Amino acid sequence: MNRIDRLGLGLLIALLPAGVAAQQGPPLRQVRGIVVDAESGSALAGVRVAIRPGSHRTESGGDGRFTIAAAPGDTLVVRAGGYRAGFHVVTPGDTVLRIGLTGAPTMLADLVVTASRRAQRAGESAIAVTRIAAAEIEGAAAASLDQVIATVPGLAILPNAPTGANLAIRGIDGARVLVLIDGEPTVGAMLENRDLSRISTVAADHIEVVKGPMSSLYGSDALGGVVNIITRDPDGPLALDGRVHVGSMGRRDAQLTAQAGGPVSFRITGAWREQARVASSSWSDEALSRVWDMRATGRIAATPTLAIRTDVNVLRERQRWRVSSDGFNGFNDNTGAAGWAELRWQRGQSTARSRLYLERYEHLFRQARAPRPLAIDTTPSQSEWMAKASLGWSGLLGGQTWDAGLDLSHRAIESPGKVAGIVSDDMAEGYLQMGITKGDLLITPAARLSWNSRWGEAVTPNLAAAWTASDRLRIRGGVGRGYRGPSFKELLWDFPNPTAGYILSGNPDLRPERSWQVSGGVTWAVGGGVSLDAEAYHNNLRDLIELADFGFDAPSGLIRYSARNVSRAITQGVELGLRWTRRTTDLTIGYNFLDTEDRSTGEPLTRRARHSGRVRGAWNTPNNRMGLAATVAITGTAPFRQLDGARAEQGTFVSGDVQGRVDLTERLGIVLGVDNVLDQRPTNWVGIYGRRMYAGLRAGWTP
């Protein structure tokens, strides 16, 4: 190699790093910004920020701020569910960016928590969540949960004998539907004393419903779906708010709320309600349902990253109804208290939380030929209690969102005369959910592993996906498994009923009930404030627990019944919805087709209507000082079996509700309403039906 060749080679070697650097592009630097709602200016947390071209990505924190490595000429792509995508080309002069996002026509910007156990926009979830807003709750003027959700497509209120209201989601009912308040179970479930008419709407901000198994996040009982009452956050200056209603069937109710916002905030709501009727019972002059309840929350923003919250719910209930033709009344006295304390730590895109939950509930049934139980009646009460500790973490790893948690609980019941002594179990459960984003595709795999000291293990996976085809079209689908662990009573029943001629015994070998749901749906924003929604679903339920006849018991001569995993069922159908929204008008139309089959008998499930629908309209003046709401719900015929085993049919029910509202001042308003305007009394429906009128007054005060 001559001298010139050696010189050229040296030059090439010397210039090679510079050439590689030139191919790599300009050096990266840290770009900071904040993402806000373009209309309100409020910060948006959990927004995905990515660099194009390249693979760098991050997520905005709780204050909407983000930091990402980028070079001049790179494009920031900013995406959040319910909003149009935002774009910004990085320039050398950029310091702190302010990126405003405008809402997408698909109307998915509502905050929900049930799909991931943390607050997120509905558009960031691949699972469809039905959200019943505060305006609809107030428009129903309903004192209890069953009256609010009775007309929601895909949901049905069923009788819970001898008193109480049961809930079915897409044909799956009772203990297979989990009802929560701020993510924690309502009292009475362990004793199988569920009653939606007991659960009030006091302090409710909105109600979220997931129609389908959510056991991957919430464990047992979320086999058919989840209903989650989300209470209001305290805000504003110190204020008092009072409401009263009077109406037909002896309706009287009142509630008083005190609240104040700020770094140390609180909200306390106490309520009382009474009416001369009991859910699922026939009319009698002695009928009475009276409930006192209180919901309270306290919040402390201890540091910019640490928040403390504690909540308390207290309940006391008296039900009275006629149990026999010779003048005997039945009495249910229920008392419950539940509370939890939570520490929440947030830094950047990560949030860690720990929660301790405690609950106790007592149920007492008595009979007497009087308006009140006899003082000498010493009938023992049934009781349940639970302690649960939860740890959770949410954050961004590898450019994807993760939710993980661990729940540890100890539960116990005492049911004298039915279960021997105090019985308890221990549970340990861990869950993991991942949010994978690939462009306009969102995939959320999830799984939960549950262990129970009495019935063993359960694994419940879930996989959902949503594709945002455009700002106006979103397609979703999923498959998930749910389960319900056998109850204490199903496992451990041990009592005779000689009058009725049977013995009831438990079965410690019961397995958890299980379900699979496959579903697919689409949301299409047509334009002009009109959006369409459709979803098809198929549920396959196995190992359902039912009482089975084991023949005569030799010593006593009574028939022995015991619980067994003997039944299977299928529920499937289609839900259709249309919504038209303007500044002062909101119109929704929904329809549900439901097909059910008890695989053991080949017959439809009892009292599940094949067709149901609802039309709801709400109108408000531009200043929101006056409003009118009307709802028409139609529930078609449904088969059922009478006590003697004969087949019968539940008739069609057309109900119409109307309410008018006038705010005389900002702090004073009145409301007038009529439920069941047409005074419909459907055949073979269990309960008291007829026209009901009411009037209400709202008054507020700020010092």
PDB file of N, CA, C and O in Angstrom, residues 630-695:
ATOM      1  N   ALA A 630     -88.200  12.438  30.822  1.00  0.00           N
ATOM      2  CA  ALA A 630     -89.247  11.430  30.652  1.00  0.00           C
ATOM      3  C   ALA A 630     -88.615  10.119  30.202  1.00  0.00           C
ATOM      4  O   ALA A 630     -87.674  10.113  29.387  1.00  0.00           O
ATOM      5  N   THR A 631     -89.119   9.021  30.734  1.00  0.00           N
ATOM      6  CA  THR A 631     -88.618   7.693  30.389  1.00  0.00           C
ATOM      7  C   THR A 631     -89.788   6.756  30.121  1.00  0.00           C
ATOM      8  O   THR A 631     -90.747   6.718  30.907  1.00  0.00           O
ATOM      9  N   VAL A 632     -89.701   6.020  29.025  1.00  0.00           N
ATOM     10  CA  VAL A 632     -90.676   4.970  28.721  1.00  0.00           C
ATOM     11  C   VAL A 632     -89.901   3.664  28.578  1.00  0.00           C
ATOM     12  O   VAL A 632     -88.972   3.576  27.764  1.00  0.00           O
ATOM     13  N   ALA A 633     -90.256   2.676  29.385  1.00  0.00           N
ATOM     14  CA  ALA A 633     -89.577   1.378  29.349  1.00  0.00           C
ATOM     15  C   ALA A 633     -90.591   0.286  29.060  1.00  0.00           C
ATOM     16  O   ALA A 633     -91.702   0.297  29.613  1.00  0.00           O
ATOM     17  N   ILE A 634     -90.217  -0.648  28.202  1.00  0.00           N
ATOM     18  CA  ILE A 634     -91.086  -1.759  27.825  1.00  0.00           C
ATOM     19  C   ILE A 634     -90.355  -3.063  28.117  1.00  0.00           C
ATOM     20  O   ILE A 634     -89.232  -3.276  27.639  1.00  0.00           O
ATOM     21  N   THR A 635     -90.973  -3.922  28.901  1.00  0.00           N
ATOM     22  CA  THR A 635     -90.432  -5.247  29.192  1.00  0.00           C
ATOM     23  C   THR A 635     -91.429  -6.278  28.690  1.00  0.00           C
ATOM     24  O   THR A 635     -92.601  -6.282  29.101  1.00  0.00           O
ATOM     25  N   GLY A 636     -90.975  -7.142  27.805  1.00  0.00           N
ATOM     26  CA  GLY A 636     -91.869  -8.120  27.191  1.00  0.00           C
ATOM     27  C   GLY A 636     -92.223  -9.261  28.115  1.00  0.00           C
ATOM     28  O   GLY A 636     -91.822  -9.316  29.286  1.00  0.00           O
ATOM     29  N   THR A 637     -92.986 -10.198  27.606  1.00  0.00           N
ATOM     30  CA  THR A 637     -93.418 -11.358  28.383  1.00  0.00           C
ATOM     31  C   THR A 637     -92.229 -12.244  28.733  1.00  0.00           C
ATOM     32  O   THR A 637     -91.201 -12.240  28.046  1.00  0.00           O
ATOM     33  N   ALA A 638     -92.384 -13.003  29.822  1.00  0.00           N
ATOM     34  CA  ALA A 638     -91.319 -13.906  30.257  1.00  0.00           C
ATOM     35  C   ALA A 638     -91.945 -15.114  30.940  1.00  0.00           C
ATOM     36  O   ALA A 638     -92.888 -14.967  31.729  1.00  0.00           O
ATOM     37  N   PRO A 639     -91.442 -16.318  30.682  1.00  0.00           N
ATOM     38  CA  PRO A 639     -91.991 -17.517  31.327  1.00  0.00           C
ATOM     39  C   PRO A 639     -91.447 -17.673  32.750  1.00  0.00           C
ATOM     40  O   PRO A 639     -90.373 -17.179  33.080  1.00  0.00           O
ATOM     41  N   PHE A 640     -92.206 -18.362  33.584  1.00  0.00           N
ATOM     42  CA  PHE A 640     -91.725 -18.724  34.918  1.00  0.00           C
ATOM     43  C   PHE A 640     -92.543 -19.908  35.419  1.00  0.00           C
ATOM     44  O   PHE A 640     -93.586 -20.253  34.861  1.00  0.00           O
ATOM     45  N   ARG A 641     -92.049 -20.527  36.489  1.00  0.00           N
ATOM     46  CA  ARG A 641     -92.761 -21.650  37.090  1.00  0.00           C
ATOM     47  C   ARG A 641     -93.330 -21.233  38.440  1.00  0.00           C
ATOM     48  O   ARG A 641     -92.644 -20.618  39.244  1.00  0.00           O
ATOM     49  N   GLN A 642     -94.589 -21.609  38.674  1.00  0.00           N
ATOM     50  CA  GLN A 642     -95.229 -21.323  39.939  1.00  0.00           C
ATOM     51  C   GLN A 642     -94.745 -22.299  41.007  1.00  0.00           C
ATOM     52  O   GLN A 642     -94.012 -23.251  40.722  1.00  0.00           O
ATOM     53  N   LEU A 643     -95.146 -22.046  42.260  1.00  0.00           N
ATOM     54  CA  LEU A 643     -94.692 -22.881  43.366  1.00  0.00           C
ATOM     55  C   LEU A 643     -95.099 -24.341  43.193  1.00  0.00           C
ATOM     56  O   LEU A 643     -94.394 -25.252  43.647  1.00  0.00           O
ATOM     57  N   ASP A 644     -96.232 -24.574  42.511  1.00  0.00           N
ATOM     58  CA  ASP A 644     -96.670 -25.961  42.314  1.00  0.00           C
ATOM     59  C   ASP A 644     -96.026 -26.614  41.091  1.00  0.00           C
ATOM     60  O   ASP A 644     -96.357 -27.749  40.738  1.00  0.00           O
ATOM     61  N   GLY A 645     -95.102 -25.887  40.436  1.00  0.00           N
ATOM     62  CA  GLY A 645     -94.400 -26.434  39.284  1.00  0.00           C
ATOM     63  C   GLY A 645     -95.045 -26.142  37.954  1.00  0.00           C
ATOM     64  O   GLY A 645     -94.446 -26.413  36.894  1.00  0.00           O
ATOM     65  N   ALA A 646     -96.260 -25.599  37.953  1.00  0.00           N
ATOM     66  CA  ALA A 646     -96.946 -25.305  36.693  1.00  0.00           C
ATOM     67  C   ALA A 646     -96.297 -24.113  35.996  1.00  0.00           C
ATOM     68  O   ALA A 646     -95.848 -23.160  36.643  1.00  0.00           O
ATOM     69  N   ARG A 647     -96.267 -24.164  34.668  1.00  0.00           N
ATOM     70  CA  ARG A 647     -95.687 -23.077  33.890  1.00  0.00           C
ATOM     71  C   ARG A 647     -96.685 -21.931  33.768  1.00  0.00           C
ATOM     72  O   ARG A 647     -97.892 -22.134  33.647  1.00  0.00           O
ATOM     73  N   ALA A 648     -96.158 -20.702  33.806  1.00  0.00           N
ATOM     74  CA  ALA A 648     -96.992 -19.508  33.680  1.00  0.00           C
ATOM     75  C   ALA A 648     -96.185 -18.456  32.925  1.00  0.00           C
ATOM     76  O   ALA A 648     -95.025 -18.672  32.562  1.00  0.00           O
ATOM     77  N   GLU A 649     -96.856 -17.331  32.671  1.00  0.00           N
ATOM     78  CA  GLU A 649     -96.201 -16.275  31.898  1.00  0.00           C
ATOM     79  C   GLU A 649     -96.345 -14.930  32.603  1.00  0.00           C
ATOM     80  O   GLU A 649     -97.431 -14.558  33.046  1.00  0.00           O
ATOM     81  N   GLN A 650     -95.241 -14.240  32.709  1.00  0.00           N
ATOM     82  CA  GLN A 650     -95.228 -12.873  33.230  1.00  0.00           C
ATOM     83  C   GLN A 650     -95.589 -11.924  32.093  1.00  0.00           C
ATOM     84  O   GLN A 650     -95.017 -11.996  31.009  1.00  0.00           O
ATOM     85  N   GLY A 651     -96.568 -11.033  32.327  1.00  0.00           N
ATOM     86  CA  GLY A 651     -97.090 -10.195  31.264  1.00  0.00           C
ATOM     87  C   GLY A 651     -96.171  -9.047  30.880  1.00  0.00           C
ATOM     88  O   GLY A 651     -95.185  -8.745  31.553  1.00  0.00           O
ATOM     89  N   THR A 652     -96.488  -8.400  29.776  1.00  0.00           N
ATOM     90  CA  THR A 652     -95.746  -7.227  29.310  1.00  0.00           C
ATOM     91  C   THR A 652     -95.991  -6.050  30.258  1.00  0.00           C
ATOM     92  O   THR A 652     -97.097  -5.843  30.737  1.00  0.00           O
ATOM     93  N   PHE A 653     -94.926  -5.284  30.493  1.00  0.00           N
ATOM     94  CA  PHE A 653     -95.023  -4.120  31.379  1.00  0.00           C
ATOM     95  C   PHE A 653     -94.512  -2.894  30.626  1.00  0.00           C
ATOM     96  O   PHE A 653     -93.366  -2.874  30.170  1.00  0.00           O
ATOM     97  N   VAL A 654     -95.390  -1.901  30.469  1.00  0.00           N
ATOM     98  CA  VAL A 654     -95.011  -0.628  29.852  1.00  0.00           C
ATOM     99  C   VAL A 654     -95.068   0.438  30.944  1.00  0.00           C
ATOM    100  O   VAL A 654     -96.137   0.738  31.475  1.00  0.00           O
ATOM    101  N   SER A 655     -93.917   0.990  31.295  1.00  0.00           N
ATOM    102  CA  SER A 655     -93.886   1.990  32.352  1.00  0.00           C
ATOM    103  C   SER A 655     -93.419   3.319  31.785  1.00  0.00           C
ATOM    104  O   SER A 655     -92.516   3.367  30.941  1.00  0.00           O
ATOM    105  N   GLY A 656     -94.046   4.403  32.253  1.00  0.00           N
ATOM    106  CA  GLY A 656     -93.656   5.744  31.832  1.00  0.00           C
ATOM    107  C   GLY A 656     -93.462   6.631  33.042  1.00  0.00           C
ATOM    108  O   GLY A 656     -94.320   6.703  33.930  1.00  0.00           O
ATOM    109  N   ASP A 657     -92.305   7.288  33.136  1.00  0.00           N
ATOM    110  CA  ASP A 657     -91.976   8.172  34.249  1.00  0.00           C
ATOM    111  C   ASP A 657     -91.697   9.570  33.715  1.00  0.00           C
ATOM    112  O   ASP A 657     -91.039   9.728  32.679  1.00  0.00           O
ATOM    113  N   VAL A 658     -92.178  10.588  34.429  1.00  0.00           N
ATOM    114  CA  VAL A 658     -91.988  11.986  34.029  1.00  0.00           C
ATOM    115  C   VAL A 658     -91.569  12.792  35.253  1.00  0.00           C
ATOM    116  O   VAL A 658     -92.110  12.594  36.351  1.00  0.00           O
ATOM    117  N   GLN A 659     -90.613  13.709  35.051  1.00  0.00           N
ATOM    118  CA  GLN A 659     -90.195  14.590  36.138  1.00  0.00           C
ATOM    119  C   GLN A 659     -89.904  15.983  35.604  1.00  0.00           C
ATOM    120  O   GLN A 659     -89.286  16.141  34.542  1.00  0.00           O
ATOM    121  N   GLY A 660     -90.365  17.002  36.337  1.00  0.00           N
ATOM    122  CA  GLY A 660     -90.056  18.394  36.025  1.00  0.00           C
ATOM    123  C   GLY A 660     -89.285  19.029  37.166  1.00  0.00           C
ATOM    124  O   GLY A 660     -89.534  18.734  38.342  1.00  0.00           O
ATOM    125  N   ARG A 661     -88.347  19.909  36.827  1.00  0.00           N
ATOM    126  CA  ARG A 661     -87.480  20.538  37.822  1.00  0.00           C
ATOM    127  C   ARG A 661     -87.395  22.038  37.567  1.00  0.00           C
ATOM    128  O   ARG A 661     -87.254  22.474  36.420  1.00  0.00           O
ATOM    129  N   VAL A 662     -87.461  22.826  38.645  1.00  0.00           N
ATOM    130  CA  VAL A 662     -87.295  24.271  38.560  1.00  0.00           C
ATOM    131  C   VAL A 662     -86.367  24.719  39.682  1.00  0.00           C
ATOM    132  O   VAL A 662     -86.629  24.424  40.860  1.00  0.00           O
ATOM    133  N   ASP A 663     -85.280  25.394  39.332  1.00  0.00           N
ATOM    134  CA  ASP A 663     -84.377  25.982  40.323  1.00  0.00           C
ATOM    135  C   ASP A 663     -84.769  27.439  40.501  1.00  0.00           C
ATOM    136  O   ASP A 663     -84.539  28.275  39.612  1.00  0.00           O
ATOM    137  N   LEU A 664     -85.387  27.756  41.650  1.00  0.00           N
ATOM    138  CA  LEU A 664     -85.823  29.119  41.909  1.00  0.00           C
ATOM    139  C   LEU A 664     -84.640  30.046  42.100  1.00  0.00           C
ATOM    140  O   LEU A 664     -84.661  31.198  41.663  1.00  0.00           O
ATOM    141  N   THR A 665     -83.593  29.563  42.755  1.00  0.00           N
ATOM    142  CA  THR A 665     -82.321  30.265  42.887  1.00  0.00           C
ATOM    143  C   THR A 665     -81.228  29.219  42.741  1.00  0.00           C
ATOM    144  O   THR A 665     -81.504  28.037  42.541  1.00  0.00           O
ATOM    145  N   GLU A 666     -79.988  29.642  42.860  1.00  0.00           N
ATOM    146  CA  GLU A 666     -78.884  28.690  42.763  1.00  0.00           C
ATOM    147  C   GLU A 666     -78.945  27.664  43.884  1.00  0.00           C
ATOM    148  O   GLU A 666     -78.481  26.534  43.734  1.00  0.00           O
ATOM    149  N   ARG A 667     -79.529  28.025  45.023  1.00  0.00           N
ATOM    150  CA  ARG A 667     -79.547  27.161  46.197  1.00  0.00           C
ATOM    151  C   ARG A 667     -80.926  26.621  46.549  1.00  0.00           C
ATOM    152  O   ARG A 667     -81.084  25.932  47.546  1.00  0.00           O
ATOM    153  N   LEU A 668     -81.952  26.937  45.767  1.00  0.00           N
ATOM    154  CA  LEU A 668     -83.299  26.516  46.101  1.00  0.00           C
ATOM    155  C   LEU A 668     -84.009  26.016  44.854  1.00  0.00           C
ATOM    156  O   LEU A 668     -84.052  26.703  43.832  1.00  0.00           O
ATOM    157  N   GLY A 669     -84.563  24.808  44.927  1.00  0.00           N
ATOM    158  CA  GLY A 669     -85.250  24.246  43.774  1.00  0.00           C
ATOM    159  C   GLY A 669     -86.353  23.296  44.187  1.00  0.00           C
ATOM    160  O   GLY A 669     -86.375  22.781  45.316  1.00  0.00           O
ATOM    161  N   ILE A 670     -87.290  23.063  43.267  1.00  0.00           N
ATOM    162  CA  ILE A 670     -88.382  22.131  43.509  1.00  0.00           C
ATOM    163  C   ILE A 670     -88.437  21.126  42.374  1.00  0.00           C
ATOM    164  O   ILE A 670     -87.965  21.382  41.262  1.00  0.00           O
ATOM    165  N   VAL A 671     -89.036  19.958  42.671  1.00  0.00           N
ATOM    166  CA  VAL A 671     -89.165  18.913  41.669  1.00  0.00           C
ATOM    167  C   VAL A 671     -90.522  18.244  41.834  1.00  0.00           C
ATOM    168  O   VAL A 671     -91.008  18.059  42.955  1.00  0.00           O
ATOM    169  N   LEU A 672     -91.170  17.930  40.722  1.00  0.00           N
ATOM    170  CA  LEU A 672     -92.451  17.226  40.709  1.00  0.00           C
ATOM    171  C   LEU A 672     -92.334  16.055  39.740  1.00  0.00           C
ATOM    172  O   LEU A 672     -91.748  16.204  38.649  1.00  0.00           O
ATOM    173  N   GLY A 673     -92.861  14.899  40.104  1.00  0.00           N
ATOM    174  CA  GLY A 673     -92.729  13.754  39.219  1.00  0.00           C
ATOM    175  C   GLY A 673     -93.832  12.731  39.390  1.00  0.00           C
ATOM    176  O   GLY A 673     -94.531  12.696  40.410  1.00  0.00           O
ATOM    177  N   VAL A 674     -93.990  11.916  38.371  1.00  0.00           N
ATOM    178  CA  VAL A 674     -94.944  10.804  38.381  1.00  0.00           C
ATOM    179  C   VAL A 674     -94.239   9.584  37.814  1.00  0.00           C
ATOM    180  O   VAL A 674     -93.684   9.636  36.706  1.00  0.00           O
ATOM    181  N   ASP A 675     -94.243   8.482  38.551  1.00  0.00           N
ATOM    182  CA  ASP A 675     -93.739   7.200  38.071  1.00  0.00           C
ATOM    183  C   ASP A 675     -94.918   6.320  37.671  1.00  0.00           C
ATOM    184  O   ASP A 675     -95.974   6.345  38.316  1.00  0.00           O
ATOM    185  N   ASN A 676     -94.736   5.549  36.595  1.00  0.00           N
ATOM    186  CA  ASN A 676     -95.794   4.677  36.076  1.00  0.00           C
ATOM    187  C   ASN A 676     -97.044   5.507  35.782  1.00  0.00           C
ATOM    188  O   ASN A 676     -98.133   5.264  36.332  1.00  0.00           O
ATOM    189  N   VAL A 677     -96.863   6.486  34.912  1.00  0.00           N
ATOM    190  CA  VAL A 677     -97.925   7.448  34.604  1.00  0.00           C
ATOM    191  C   VAL A 677     -99.216   6.753  34.187  1.00  0.00           C
ATOM    192  O   VAL A 677    -100.322   7.173  34.564  1.00  0.00           O
ATOM    193  N   LEU A 678     -99.121   5.682  33.426  1.00  0.00           N
ATOM    194  CA  LEU A 678    -100.308   5.006  32.902  1.00  0.00           C
ATOM    195  C   LEU A 678    -100.937   4.046  33.911  1.00  0.00           C
ATOM    196  O   LEU A 678    -101.906   3.364  33.586  1.00  0.00           O
ATOM    197  N   ASP A 679    -100.377   3.997  35.132  1.00  0.00           N
ATOM    198  CA  ASP A 679    -100.920   3.158  36.203  1.00  0.00           C
ATOM    199  C   ASP A 679    -100.986   1.686  35.782  1.00  0.00           C
ATOM    200  O   ASP A 679    -101.970   0.986  36.021  1.00  0.00           O
ATOM    201  N   GLN A 680     -99.915   1.209  35.121  1.00  0.00           N
ATOM    202  CA  GLN A 680     -99.869  -0.173  34.663  1.00  0.00           C
ATOM    203  C   GLN A 680     -99.690  -1.134  35.844  1.00  0.00           C
ATOM    204  O   GLN A 680     -98.877  -0.895  36.739  1.00  0.00           O
ATOM    205  N   ARG A 681    -100.430  -2.236  35.810  1.00  0.00           N
ATOM    206  CA  ARG A 681    -100.327  -3.272  36.842  1.00  0.00           C
ATOM    207  C   ARG A 681    -100.164  -4.618  36.127  1.00  0.00           C
ATOM    208  O   ARG A 681    -101.144  -5.335  35.896  1.00  0.00           O
ATOM    209  N   PRO A 682     -98.946  -4.940  35.726  1.00  0.00           N
ATOM    210  CA  PRO A 682     -98.718  -6.110  34.866  1.00  0.00           C
ATOM    211  C   PRO A 682     -99.073  -7.416  35.580  1.00  0.00           C
ATOM    212  O   PRO A 682     -98.939  -7.546  36.796  1.00  0.00           O
ATOM    213  N   THR A 683     -99.508  -8.380  34.804  1.00  0.00           N
ATOM    214  CA  THR A 683     -99.914  -9.673  35.356  1.00  0.00           C
ATOM    215  C   THR A 683     -98.697 -10.509  35.733  1.00  0.00           C
ATOM    216  O   THR A 683     -97.692 -10.540  35.022  1.00  0.00           O
ATOM    217  N   ASN A 684     -98.827 -11.173  36.882  1.00  0.00           N
ATOM    218  CA  ASN A 684     -97.826 -12.125  37.380  1.00  0.00           C
ATOM    219  C   ASN A 684     -96.471 -11.492  37.686  1.00  0.00           C
ATOM    220  O   ASN A 684     -95.465 -12.204  37.746  1.00  0.00           O
ATOM    221  N   TRP A 685     -96.433 -10.176  37.862  1.00  0.00           N
ATOM    222  CA  TRP A 685     -95.220  -9.540  38.367  1.00  0.00           C
ATOM    223  C   TRP A 685     -95.286  -9.568  39.892  1.00  0.00           C
ATOM    224  O   TRP A 685     -96.345  -9.343  40.486  1.00  0.00           O
ATOM    225  N   VAL A 686     -94.145  -9.827  40.525  1.00  0.00           N
ATOM    226  CA  VAL A 686     -94.098  -9.898  41.981  1.00  0.00           C
ATOM    227  C   VAL A 686     -93.784  -8.520  42.538  1.00  0.00           C
ATOM    228  O   VAL A 686     -92.794  -7.891  42.149  1.00  0.00           O
ATOM    229  N   GLY A 687     -94.620  -8.019  43.439  1.00  0.00           N
ATOM    230  CA  GLY A 687     -94.390  -6.709  44.021  1.00  0.00           C
ATOM    231  C   GLY A 687     -95.617  -5.833  43.905  1.00  0.00           C
ATOM    232  O   GLY A 687     -96.693  -6.271  43.473  1.00  0.00           O
ATOM    233  N   ILE A 688     -95.462  -4.572  44.295  1.00  0.00           N
ATOM    234  CA  ILE A 688     -96.550  -3.600  44.304  1.00  0.00           C
ATOM    235  C   ILE A 688     -96.340  -2.632  43.154  1.00  0.00           C
ATOM    236  O   ILE A 688     -95.295  -1.975  43.071  1.00  0.00           O
ATOM    237  N   TYR A 689     -97.322  -2.529  42.268  1.00  0.00           N
ATOM    238  CA  TYR A 689     -97.223  -1.655  41.109  1.00  0.00           C
ATOM    239  C   TYR A 689     -98.442  -0.736  41.048  1.00  0.00           C
ATOM    240  O   TYR A 689     -99.525  -1.080  41.494  1.00  0.00           O
ATOM    241  N   GLY A 690     -98.252   0.420  40.477  1.00  0.00           N
ATOM    242  CA  GLY A 690     -99.315   1.406  40.357  1.00  0.00           C
ATOM    243  C   GLY A 690     -98.692   2.777  40.177  1.00  0.00           C
ATOM    244  O   GLY A 690     -97.468   2.963  40.271  1.00  0.00           O
ATOM    245  N   ARG A 691     -99.539   3.766  39.901  1.00  0.00           N
ATOM    246  CA  ARG A 691     -99.053   5.132  39.695  1.00  0.00           C
ATOM    247  C   ARG A 691     -98.531   5.701  41.016  1.00  0.00           C
ATOM    248  O   ARG A 691     -99.156   5.558  42.065  1.00  0.00           O
ATOM    249  N   ARG A 692     -97.378   6.366  40.956  1.00  0.00           N
ATOM    250  CA  ARG A 692     -96.785   6.961  42.149  1.00  0.00           C
ATOM    251  C   ARG A 692     -96.378   8.400  41.839  1.00  0.00           C
ATOM    252  O   ARG A 692     -95.625   8.641  40.887  1.00  0.00           O
ATOM    253  N   MET A 693     -96.854   9.320  42.636  1.00  0.00           N
ATOM    254  CA  MET A 693     -96.528  10.735  42.459  1.00  0.00           C
ATOM    255  C   MET A 693     -95.653  11.208  43.617  1.00  0.00           C
ATOM    256  O   MET A 693     -95.736  10.668  44.725  1.00  0.00           O
ATOM    257  N   TYR A 694     -94.839  12.217  43.356  1.00  0.00           N
ATOM    258  CA  TYR A 694     -93.978  12.745  44.415  1.00  0.00           C
ATOM    259  C   TYR A 694     -93.660  14.212  44.142  1.00  0.00           C
ATOM    260  O   TYR A 694     -93.766  14.709  43.012  1.00  0.00           O
ATOM    261  N   ALA A 695     -93.279  14.890  45.204  1.00  0.00           N
ATOM    262  CA  ALA A 695     -92.821  16.278  45.129  1.00  0.00           C
ATOM    263  C   ALA A 695     -91.583  16.402  46.002  1.00  0.00           C
ATOM    264  O   ALA A 695     -91.472  15.745  47.050  1.00  0.00           O
TER     265      ALA A 695
END
